Amino acid sequence: MLSIRTFQIALVLSSITALLWLANFRASFDPTFANSNSRVNTATSDSLRIDTPEAKQVGPLRRRRVAVGTVFPHHEEVYGAFAWTIANVLDSEKHVGPNSVHIYAEQTDFISLMKQLGQLPESMFRPAGKEELIAAVRSTTLFPDDPGAMIDLVALATCEIDLPQLGPDLLQAWDARPADKKFMLVCGAHNGADPSWQQKHSVEWAKRGAFRLLVISDHVVKFFKTQLDQWADSKDPVERLSFYEYVKVNAFYPVSDFVNFPLPDKSGGSRVPCTGLLQGGFETYRRDYNRIFLDLIRLLREDPRAWGYQWSDAERMYLPDSDAPNPPFVLHLLGWSRERLDIPQELERVVVKDVDFNMRDFYTLVQSMDIVIPGFSIQGGYLTQQASSTVHTALENRIPILATRTMLEAYPHIAGIASIFRPASLSEMEAIGLLRGAKINSENPDVDFSEVGSPASTGSQKCVGPLEFCQDVRAMLEHGWRRNRTEWDRHLQDVWKKNERLIGEILRDL
């Protein structure tokens, strides 16, 4: 016979088991109850949602003498923002003791702009060059206010170039130090498709447990983690004993603070988007220029007035229509000529090439845009193994970027007001056309978008296609493309806080 007390205990345990089962049951069917970490937020009315756990930043900083260096004359928008963020974290830490961050690199136009904006003080810079950086890393008298202190964190801006050129000398310097003076090497990787530097130049650092990778988007984190895991699980004992599974890979979002640029006031502008930006080198294997041109021609033929144009038989091209209900839409190609890129004659007054800008004029033009169009091609790898500067250019200049679900999963820090979510079944130009109230027919004759309602038109709410597609299109139109300064402030603060949490982890060797 069970005693009364035993029976009561059994009853309580049964009740707890039932409650746990009910919680799991609800979590599996109720999206509001379940953990939604695996989903990307696409609601443009929300602020940034980066589904990562809060960093457990406990204990003192282990790294407080930082050197940021490169021999590559590019990617300054990455290492400039990185140095700025490190300085902010060191300034915010209480009782951290003497600390510093110094840049050993050529002062480019972008770095000069950051200096003018007050983000990088002159005292942060040291002479550029390989010899200067190596000498600083070897020095035991570099910090008069901190006798005996040495650089304890070296950040290389571009692994693909810097690690082959600087890695051997840095490794000698690391080996020559006593055990309590070892430094950590943080390496900025940009393109997973470039294997020339990866194993050959990283293996000795991985063996020493003194190496971590820094990339600028989440999908590149996944790419490198997969690569490192494959090496770690290799049947080759040389690879397997290189301890690649312990190399940390993190995403740092290189977004500078351009609030003092100053930003233009767009509150009194057109109610429809009138300018779109396609930014990057003119390379058709990286961006779908020709597809976008053909798409735009098709849509202009269908409803030229909604785009602000009329056809000219005499000139064989579309010309601005002064009687159109809204100003004409202009597509800006901002970049540099790496290959010949011809604009179709029909679009010579619609598409503008912007080249040979100095840095301040470049950002002035970017900030005047309404929408950024990524236009990524499959071959470019911008959604699989490398990140695009277009993303952080759009963010820091507060221009919403037209993005699909796939892009939001690759760059989750643009989810929310920083992006205009479009279903992938709707092309970039079709999405902009709907935002302008244009008649839009799909390239597929079985799918007709022409009846989709738009804030800029008085059409009906009909939509041909799956229910989810129709809901996504209407959500895009409801949220629109305009953002206010408060929304941008909130979103960028979230991005910067995420970066600062990461820097806190790096400085603590977490």
Coordinates of C-alpha atoms in Angstrom, one line a residue:
M1 CA 0.0 0.0 0.0
L2 CA 1.2 3.5 -0.8
S3 CA 1.3 5.9 2.1
I4 CA -0.7 9.1 1.8
R5 CA 2.5 11.1 1.6
T6 CA 3.9 8.9 -1.2
F7 CA 0.6 9.4 -3.1
Q8 CA 0.8 13.2 -2.7
I9 CA 4.4 13.3 -4.0
A10 CA 3.4 11.2 -7.0
L11 CA 0.5 13.4 -7.7
V12 CA 2.7 16.5 -7.7
L13 CA 5.2 15.0 -10.0
S14 CA 2.5 13.9 -12.4
S15 CA 1.1 17.4 -12.4
I16 CA 4.5 18.9 -13.2
T17 CA 5.1 16.4 -16.0
A18 CA 1.7 17.3 -17.5
L19 CA 2.4 21.0 -17.4
L20 CA 5.8 20.6 -19.1
W21 CA 4.1 18.5 -21.8
L22 CA 1.5 21.1 -22.3
A23 CA 4.1 23.9 -22.6
N24 CA 6.0 21.9 -25.3
F25 CA 2.7 21.1 -27.1
R26 CA 1.8 24.8 -27.2
A27 CA 5.3 25.8 -28.3
S28 CA 5.2 23.5 -31.2
F29 CA 1.9 24.9 -32.5
D30 CA 1.6 28.5 -31.3
P31 CA 4.1 30.9 -32.9
T32 CA 3.5 33.5 -30.2
F33 CA 4.4 31.0 -27.5
A34 CA 7.2 29.2 -29.2
N35 CA 10.8 30.4 -29.3
S36 CA 11.1 32.2 -32.6
N37 CA 14.9 32.5 -32.8
S38 CA 15.1 30.7 -36.1
R39 CA 12.9 33.3 -37.9
V40 CA 14.0 36.6 -39.4
N41 CA 11.7 39.5 -38.6
T42 CA 10.6 41.2 -41.8
A43 CA 8.1 43.7 -40.4
T44 CA 9.3 47.1 -41.4
S45 CA 7.6 48.8 -38.5
D46 CA 9.7 47.0 -35.9
S47 CA 13.2 47.9 -34.8
L48 CA 16.2 45.7 -35.3
R49 CA 15.8 42.0 -34.4
I50 CA 19.1 40.1 -34.2
D51 CA 18.3 36.7 -32.8
T52 CA 21.4 36.1 -30.8
P53 CA 21.8 35.7 -27.0
E54 CA 23.1 38.5 -24.9
A55 CA 26.8 38.2 -24.4
K56 CA 27.9 37.0 -20.9
Q57 CA 30.5 39.7 -20.4
V58 CA 31.9 39.1 -17.0
G59 CA 35.3 39.6 -15.6
P60 CA 38.0 42.2 -16.5
L61 CA 39.2 42.9 -20.0
R62 CA 42.1 40.7 -21.1
R63 CA 43.0 42.9 -24.1
R64 CA 43.3 46.6 -23.7
R65 CA 46.2 47.5 -26.0
V66 CA 44.9 47.2 -29.5
A67 CA 46.6 47.6 -32.9
V68 CA 44.5 47.7 -36.1
G69 CA 46.6 47.3 -39.2
T70 CA 46.6 46.5 -42.9
V71 CA 48.9 46.7 -45.9
F72 CA 45.8 46.7 -48.2
P73 CA 44.6 50.2 -49.3
H74 CA 40.9 49.2 -49.1
H75 CA 38.2 48.1 -46.6
E76 CA 38.8 51.3 -44.6
E77 CA 35.0 51.5 -43.9
V78 CA 35.4 48.2 -42.0
Y79 CA 38.5 48.8 -39.9
G80 CA 37.6 52.4 -39.3
A81 CA 34.3 51.4 -37.8
F82 CA 36.0 48.6 -35.9
A83 CA 38.6 50.9 -34.3
W84 CA 35.8 53.5 -33.5
T85 CA 33.8 50.8 -31.7
I86 CA 36.8 49.5 -29.8
A87 CA 37.5 53.0 -28.6
N88 CA 33.9 53.4 -27.4
V89 CA 34.0 50.2 -25.5
L90 CA 37.3 51.0 -23.8
D91 CA 35.9 54.4 -22.9
S92 CA 32.8 52.9 -21.4
E93 CA 34.5 50.2 -19.3
K94 CA 34.9 51.1 -15.6
H95 CA 38.3 50.6 -13.9
V96 CA 39.8 49.2 -17.1
G97 CA 43.2 50.9 -16.5
P98 CA 45.4 52.3 -19.2
N99 CA 44.2 51.4 -22.7
S100 CA 44.6 52.3 -26.3
V101 CA 43.6 51.5 -29.9
H102 CA 45.9 52.6 -32.7
I103 CA 45.6 52.3 -36.5
Y104 CA 48.6 51.4 -38.6
A105 CA 47.3 52.0 -42.1
E106 CA 47.3 54.6 -44.9
Q107 CA 44.8 57.4 -44.2
T108 CA 42.3 57.1 -47.0
D109 CA 39.5 59.5 -47.9
F110 CA 37.0 57.6 -45.9
I111 CA 39.3 57.6 -42.8
S112 CA 39.7 61.4 -43.3
L113 CA 35.9 61.7 -43.4
M114 CA 35.6 59.8 -40.1
K115 CA 38.2 62.1 -38.6
Q116 CA 36.2 65.1 -39.8
L117 CA 33.1 63.6 -38.2
G118 CA 34.9 63.3 -34.9
Q119 CA 34.9 59.5 -34.7
L120 CA 38.7 58.9 -35.1
P121 CA 40.9 61.4 -33.3
E122 CA 44.4 62.1 -34.8
S123 CA 46.0 60.6 -31.7
M124 CA 44.7 57.2 -32.8
F125 CA 46.9 57.0 -35.9
R126 CA 50.4 55.6 -36.2
P127 CA 52.8 55.4 -39.2
A128 CA 51.6 53.0 -41.8
G129 CA 53.6 50.1 -43.1
K130 CA 54.6 46.5 -42.4
E131 CA 57.8 47.4 -40.6
E132 CA 56.1 50.0 -38.3
L133 CA 53.4 47.5 -37.2
I134 CA 55.8 44.6 -36.6
A135 CA 58.1 46.9 -34.6
A136 CA 55.2 48.1 -32.5
V137 CA 54.1 44.5 -31.7
R138 CA 57.6 43.6 -30.6
S139 CA 58.1 46.7 -28.5
T140 CA 58.1 46.5 -24.7
T141 CA 58.4 50.3 -24.3
L142 CA 55.4 51.4 -26.4
F143 CA 53.3 52.7 -23.5
P144 CA 55.1 55.0 -21.1
D145 CA 52.0 55.3 -18.9
D146 CA 51.9 51.5 -18.6
P147 CA 55.5 50.1 -18.1
G148 CA 56.1 46.7 -19.6
A149 CA 52.7 46.6 -21.4
M150 CA 52.7 45.3 -25.0
I151 CA 50.1 45.2 -27.7
D152 CA 47.8 42.3 -26.8
L153 CA 45.3 42.4 -29.6
V154 CA 46.3 42.7 -33.3
A155 CA 43.5 43.2 -35.8
L156 CA 44.3 42.7 -39.5
A157 CA 41.7 44.4 -41.8
T158 CA 41.9 42.0 -44.8
C159 CA 43.0 38.4 -44.1
E160 CA 43.3 37.6 -47.8
I161 CA 46.1 40.1 -48.2
D162 CA 47.4 40.9 -44.7
L163 CA 47.9 37.4 -43.3
P164 CA 50.2 36.2 -46.1
Q165 CA 52.3 39.4 -45.8
L166 CA 52.2 40.1 -42.1
G167 CA 51.5 36.7 -40.6
P168 CA 55.0 35.2 -40.6
D169 CA 56.6 38.1 -38.8
L170 CA 53.7 38.4 -36.4
L171 CA 54.0 34.7 -35.6
Q172 CA 57.7 35.1 -34.8
A173 CA 56.8 38.0 -32.5
W174 CA 54.1 35.8 -30.8
D175 CA 56.5 32.9 -30.3
A176 CA 59.2 35.2 -28.8
R177 CA 56.9 36.5 -26.1
P178 CA 56.7 35.0 -22.6
A179 CA 53.5 33.1 -21.8
D180 CA 51.9 36.0 -20.0
K181 CA 52.5 38.4 -22.9
K182 CA 50.9 36.5 -25.8
F183 CA 48.6 38.5 -28.1
M184 CA 45.4 37.5 -29.9
L185 CA 45.2 37.9 -33.7
V186 CA 41.8 38.9 -35.1
C187 CA 41.6 38.6 -38.8
G188 CA 39.0 40.3 -41.0
A189 CA 37.9 37.9 -43.8
H190 CA 35.9 39.2 -46.7
N191 CA 35.5 36.5 -49.3
G192 CA 35.2 32.8 -48.6
A193 CA 35.7 31.9 -52.2
D194 CA 39.4 32.9 -51.9
P195 CA 41.1 29.7 -50.5
S196 CA 44.7 30.9 -51.1
W197 CA 45.3 32.2 -47.6
Q198 CA 43.0 30.1 -45.5
Q199 CA 44.7 26.9 -44.4
K200 CA 48.2 27.8 -45.5
H201 CA 48.5 30.9 -43.4
S202 CA 46.0 30.3 -40.5
V203 CA 47.1 26.8 -39.4
E204 CA 49.9 27.8 -37.1
W205 CA 47.7 30.5 -35.4
A206 CA 44.9 27.9 -34.9
K207 CA 47.3 25.5 -33.3
R208 CA 48.3 28.2 -30.8
G209 CA 44.7 29.1 -30.0
A210 CA 45.5 32.7 -30.8
F211 CA 43.3 33.3 -33.8
R212 CA 39.8 34.4 -34.5
L213 CA 38.0 35.5 -37.7
L214 CA 35.9 38.6 -38.1
V215 CA 33.5 38.9 -41.0
I216 CA 30.8 41.5 -41.8
S217 CA 27.7 39.5 -42.3
D218 CA 26.0 36.4 -40.7
H219 CA 26.0 34.3 -43.8
V220 CA 29.7 34.6 -44.1
V221 CA 30.0 33.4 -40.5
K222 CA 28.1 30.3 -41.4
F223 CA 30.3 29.8 -44.5
F224 CA 33.5 29.9 -42.5
K225 CA 32.2 27.9 -39.6
T226 CA 31.3 25.1 -42.0
Q227 CA 34.7 25.3 -43.6
L228 CA 36.5 25.2 -40.3
D229 CA 34.4 22.3 -39.1
Q230 CA 35.2 20.3 -42.2
W231 CA 38.9 20.9 -41.6
A232 CA 38.6 20.0 -38.0
D233 CA 36.8 16.7 -38.8
S234 CA 39.3 15.8 -41.6
K235 CA 40.7 12.3 -41.9
D236 CA 44.1 13.9 -42.4
P237 CA 45.7 14.1 -38.9
V238 CA 47.6 17.3 -39.8
E239 CA 44.3 19.1 -40.4
R240 CA 42.5 17.4 -37.5
L241 CA 45.2 18.4 -35.0
S242 CA 45.2 22.0 -36.1
F243 CA 42.3 22.6 -33.7
Y244 CA 40.1 24.5 -36.2
E245 CA 37.0 23.7 -34.3
Y246 CA 38.1 26.2 -31.6
V247 CA 38.6 29.1 -34.0
K248 CA 35.8 31.6 -33.3
V249 CA 34.1 33.4 -36.1
N250 CA 32.0 36.5 -35.4
A251 CA 30.0 39.1 -37.4
F252 CA 30.9 42.8 -37.0
Y253 CA 28.6 45.2 -38.8
P254 CA 30.8 48.1 -40.1
V255 CA 28.3 50.9 -39.7
S256 CA 29.7 54.3 -38.9
D257 CA 27.8 57.2 -37.4
F258 CA 27.0 59.7 -40.2
V259 CA 24.5 61.7 -38.2
N260 CA 26.8 64.8 -38.3
F261 CA 27.3 64.6 -42.1
P262 CA 24.6 66.2 -42.0
L263 CA 21.7 64.1 -43.2
P264 CA 19.2 65.7 -45.6
D265 CA 15.7 66.5 -44.6
K266 CA 13.4 64.3 -46.7
S267 CA 10.1 65.0 -44.8
G268 CA 8.8 67.2 -47.6
G269 CA 9.7 65.0 -50.6
S270 CA 7.6 63.1 -53.0
R271 CA 5.1 60.6 -51.8
V272 CA 6.5 57.9 -54.2
P273 CA 10.1 56.8 -54.6
C274 CA 11.8 58.8 -57.3
T275 CA 15.5 57.7 -57.0
G276 CA 16.9 54.2 -56.7
L277 CA 20.6 53.4 -56.1
L278 CA 22.5 50.4 -57.5
Q279 CA 26.0 50.7 -55.9
G280 CA 29.2 48.8 -56.7
G281 CA 31.7 48.0 -59.4
F282 CA 30.2 47.7 -62.9
E283 CA 30.6 43.9 -63.1
T284 CA 27.7 41.9 -64.6
Y285 CA 28.7 38.7 -62.8
R286 CA 28.3 40.5 -59.4
R287 CA 25.1 42.4 -60.1
D288 CA 22.2 41.8 -62.5
Y289 CA 22.5 45.1 -64.4
N290 CA 21.2 43.7 -67.7
R291 CA 18.2 41.9 -66.1
I292 CA 17.2 45.1 -64.3
F293 CA 17.5 47.2 -67.5
L294 CA 15.3 44.8 -69.4
D295 CA 12.8 44.6 -66.5
L296 CA 12.6 48.4 -66.4
I297 CA 12.1 48.7 -70.1
R298 CA 9.2 46.2 -69.9
L299 CA 7.5 48.1 -67.1
L300 CA 8.0 51.5 -68.8
R301 CA 6.3 50.2 -71.9
E302 CA 3.3 49.1 -69.8
D303 CA 2.7 52.3 -67.8
P304 CA 5.2 55.1 -68.6
R305 CA 3.2 57.9 -66.9
A306 CA 3.3 56.2 -63.6
W307 CA 7.1 56.2 -63.8
G308 CA 7.1 59.8 -64.8
Y309 CA 8.0 59.3 -68.5
Q310 CA 6.7 59.4 -72.1
W311 CA 8.0 57.7 -75.2
S312 CA 9.7 59.8 -77.9
D313 CA 9.6 58.3 -81.3
A314 CA 12.0 60.9 -82.6
E315 CA 14.7 60.2 -80.0
R316 CA 13.8 56.5 -79.5
M317 CA 13.9 56.8 -75.7
Y318 CA 11.8 57.6 -72.7
L319 CA 11.8 61.3 -71.7
P320 CA 10.5 62.9 -68.5
D321 CA 6.7 63.7 -68.7
S322 CA 6.0 67.1 -67.2
D323 CA 2.3 66.2 -67.1
A324 CA 2.8 62.9 -65.1
P325 CA 1.3 62.7 -61.6
N326 CA 4.7 62.3 -59.9
P327 CA 8.3 63.2 -60.7
P328 CA 10.2 60.7 -62.9
F329 CA 12.0 57.7 -61.4
V330 CA 15.8 57.8 -61.9
L331 CA 18.0 54.8 -61.4
H332 CA 21.5 55.7 -60.3
L333 CA 24.5 53.4 -60.9
L334 CA 27.1 54.5 -58.4
G335 CA 30.4 52.8 -58.7
W336 CA 33.4 52.4 -61.0
S337 CA 34.0 50.8 -64.3
R338 CA 35.6 47.4 -64.0
E339 CA 34.1 46.2 -67.3
R340 CA 32.1 47.8 -70.1
L341 CA 28.5 48.4 -69.1
D342 CA 26.2 49.7 -71.8
I343 CA 22.9 51.4 -70.9
P344 CA 20.1 50.6 -73.4
Q345 CA 19.2 53.6 -75.6
E346 CA 15.6 53.6 -74.3
L347 CA 16.9 54.2 -70.8
E348 CA 19.5 56.9 -71.4
R349 CA 17.3 59.5 -69.6
V350 CA 16.2 57.0 -66.9
V351 CA 19.5 55.4 -65.9
V352 CA 22.4 57.6 -64.8
K353 CA 26.0 56.4 -64.3
D354 CA 27.7 58.2 -61.3
V355 CA 31.5 57.8 -61.3
D356 CA 34.7 59.5 -60.2
F357 CA 33.2 61.0 -57.0
N358 CA 35.3 62.1 -54.1
M359 CA 34.3 60.6 -50.8
R360 CA 32.1 63.5 -49.5
D361 CA 30.3 63.8 -52.8
F362 CA 29.8 60.0 -52.9
Y363 CA 28.0 60.0 -49.5
T364 CA 26.1 63.2 -50.3
L365 CA 24.7 61.4 -53.4
V366 CA 23.9 58.2 -51.5
Q367 CA 22.0 60.2 -48.8
S368 CA 19.8 61.8 -51.5
M369 CA 18.5 58.4 -52.6
D370 CA 15.1 57.0 -51.8
I371 CA 15.8 53.2 -52.1
V372 CA 18.9 51.1 -52.4
I373 CA 18.6 48.2 -54.9
P374 CA 21.1 45.4 -54.2
G375 CA 20.7 43.6 -57.6
F376 CA 22.9 40.7 -56.5
S377 CA 23.5 38.0 -59.1
I378 CA 23.9 34.4 -58.1
Q379 CA 27.5 34.2 -59.3
G380 CA 28.5 37.1 -57.1
G381 CA 28.2 35.1 -53.9
Y382 CA 26.8 38.0 -51.9
L383 CA 24.2 35.8 -50.2
T384 CA 26.5 32.8 -49.7
Q385 CA 30.2 33.4 -49.2
Q386 CA 31.0 37.1 -49.2
A387 CA 29.3 40.3 -48.0
S388 CA 28.5 43.4 -49.9
S389 CA 29.5 47.0 -49.0
T390 CA 26.1 48.1 -50.4
V391 CA 24.5 46.9 -47.1
H392 CA 26.5 49.0 -44.7
T393 CA 26.6 51.9 -47.1
A394 CA 22.7 51.9 -47.1
L395 CA 22.6 51.5 -43.3
E396 CA 24.9 54.3 -42.3
N397 CA 23.3 56.7 -44.8
R398 CA 19.8 55.7 -43.6
I399 CA 18.5 54.6 -47.0
P400 CA 16.1 51.5 -46.9
I401 CA 17.3 48.6 -48.9
L402 CA 15.0 46.5 -51.0
A403 CA 15.4 42.9 -49.6
T404 CA 14.0 39.4 -50.0
R405 CA 13.8 36.8 -47.2
T406 CA 17.0 35.3 -48.3
M407 CA 18.8 38.6 -48.0
L408 CA 17.3 39.2 -44.6
E409 CA 18.6 35.9 -43.4
A410 CA 22.0 36.7 -44.8
Y411 CA 22.0 40.2 -43.3
P412 CA 19.7 40.1 -40.3
H413 CA 20.8 43.5 -39.1
I414 CA 18.8 45.2 -41.8
A415 CA 15.6 43.5 -40.8
G416 CA 13.0 46.1 -39.7
I417 CA 12.9 49.7 -40.8
A418 CA 16.3 49.5 -42.6
S419 CA 14.8 47.3 -45.3
I420 CA 11.7 47.2 -47.6
F421 CA 10.8 43.5 -47.7
R422 CA 9.7 42.2 -51.1
P423 CA 8.7 38.6 -51.9
A424 CA 11.2 37.1 -54.2
S425 CA 8.5 36.4 -56.8
L426 CA 8.3 40.2 -57.2
S427 CA 11.3 41.7 -59.0
E428 CA 13.0 44.9 -57.7
M429 CA 11.6 47.1 -60.5
E430 CA 8.1 45.5 -60.0
A431 CA 8.2 46.3 -56.3
I432 CA 9.2 49.9 -57.0
G433 CA 6.6 50.2 -59.6
L434 CA 3.9 49.1 -57.2
L435 CA 5.2 51.6 -54.6
R436 CA 4.7 54.3 -57.3
G437 CA 1.2 53.1 -58.2
A438 CA 2.1 51.8 -61.6
K439 CA 0.3 49.0 -63.5
I440 CA 2.4 45.9 -63.0
N441 CA 2.0 42.7 -65.0
S442 CA 4.3 39.8 -64.2
E443 CA 6.5 38.4 -66.9
N444 CA 4.5 35.2 -66.5
P445 CA 1.1 35.7 -68.2
D446 CA -0.6 33.5 -65.6
V447 CA 0.2 36.0 -62.8
D448 CA -1.2 39.5 -62.9
F449 CA -0.1 42.1 -60.4
S450 CA -2.1 45.0 -62.0
E451 CA -4.9 44.9 -59.5
V452 CA -2.8 45.1 -56.4
G453 CA -3.8 48.1 -54.3
S454 CA -1.1 50.7 -53.5
P455 CA -1.0 53.8 -51.3
A456 CA -0.2 55.7 -54.4
S457 CA -3.2 54.5 -56.4
T458 CA -6.9 53.8 -56.0
G459 CA -6.8 50.2 -57.4
S460 CA -8.7 47.3 -55.9
Q461 CA -7.2 44.8 -53.5
K462 CA -7.2 41.8 -55.8
C463 CA -4.0 39.8 -56.1
V464 CA -3.3 36.7 -58.1
G465 CA -1.0 34.2 -56.4
P466 CA -0.7 32.3 -53.2
L467 CA -2.3 33.9 -50.1
E468 CA 1.1 34.4 -48.4
F469 CA 2.4 36.2 -51.5
C470 CA -0.6 38.5 -51.6
Q471 CA -0.1 39.2 -47.9
D472 CA 3.6 40.0 -48.3
V473 CA 2.9 42.4 -51.2
R474 CA 0.2 44.3 -49.3
A475 CA 2.4 44.4 -46.2
M476 CA 5.2 45.9 -48.4
L477 CA 2.8 48.6 -49.7
E478 CA 1.3 49.3 -46.2
H479 CA 4.7 49.8 -44.6
G480 CA 5.9 51.8 -47.6
W481 CA 9.4 53.2 -48.1
R482 CA 9.7 56.3 -46.0
R483 CA 11.3 56.2 -42.6
N484 CA 11.7 59.0 -40.0
R485 CA 14.8 60.0 -38.2
T486 CA 13.6 58.6 -34.8
E487 CA 13.2 55.1 -36.4
W488 CA 16.6 55.2 -37.9
D489 CA 18.2 56.4 -34.7
R490 CA 16.7 53.5 -32.8
H491 CA 17.7 51.0 -35.4
L492 CA 21.3 52.1 -35.6
Q493 CA 21.7 52.3 -31.9
D494 CA 20.7 48.6 -31.8
V495 CA 23.3 47.8 -34.4
W496 CA 26.0 49.7 -32.5
K497 CA 25.1 48.0 -29.2
K498 CA 25.4 44.6 -30.9
N499 CA 28.8 45.6 -32.2
E500 CA 29.9 46.8 -28.7
R501 CA 28.8 43.5 -27.2
L502 CA 30.9 41.6 -29.7
I503 CA 33.9 43.8 -29.0
G504 CA 33.4 43.2 -25.3
E505 CA 33.6 39.5 -25.9
I506 CA 36.8 39.8 -28.1
L507 CA 38.5 42.0 -25.4
R508 CA 37.7 39.3 -22.8
D509 CA 38.7 36.4 -25.0
L510 CA 35.1 35.0 -24.9

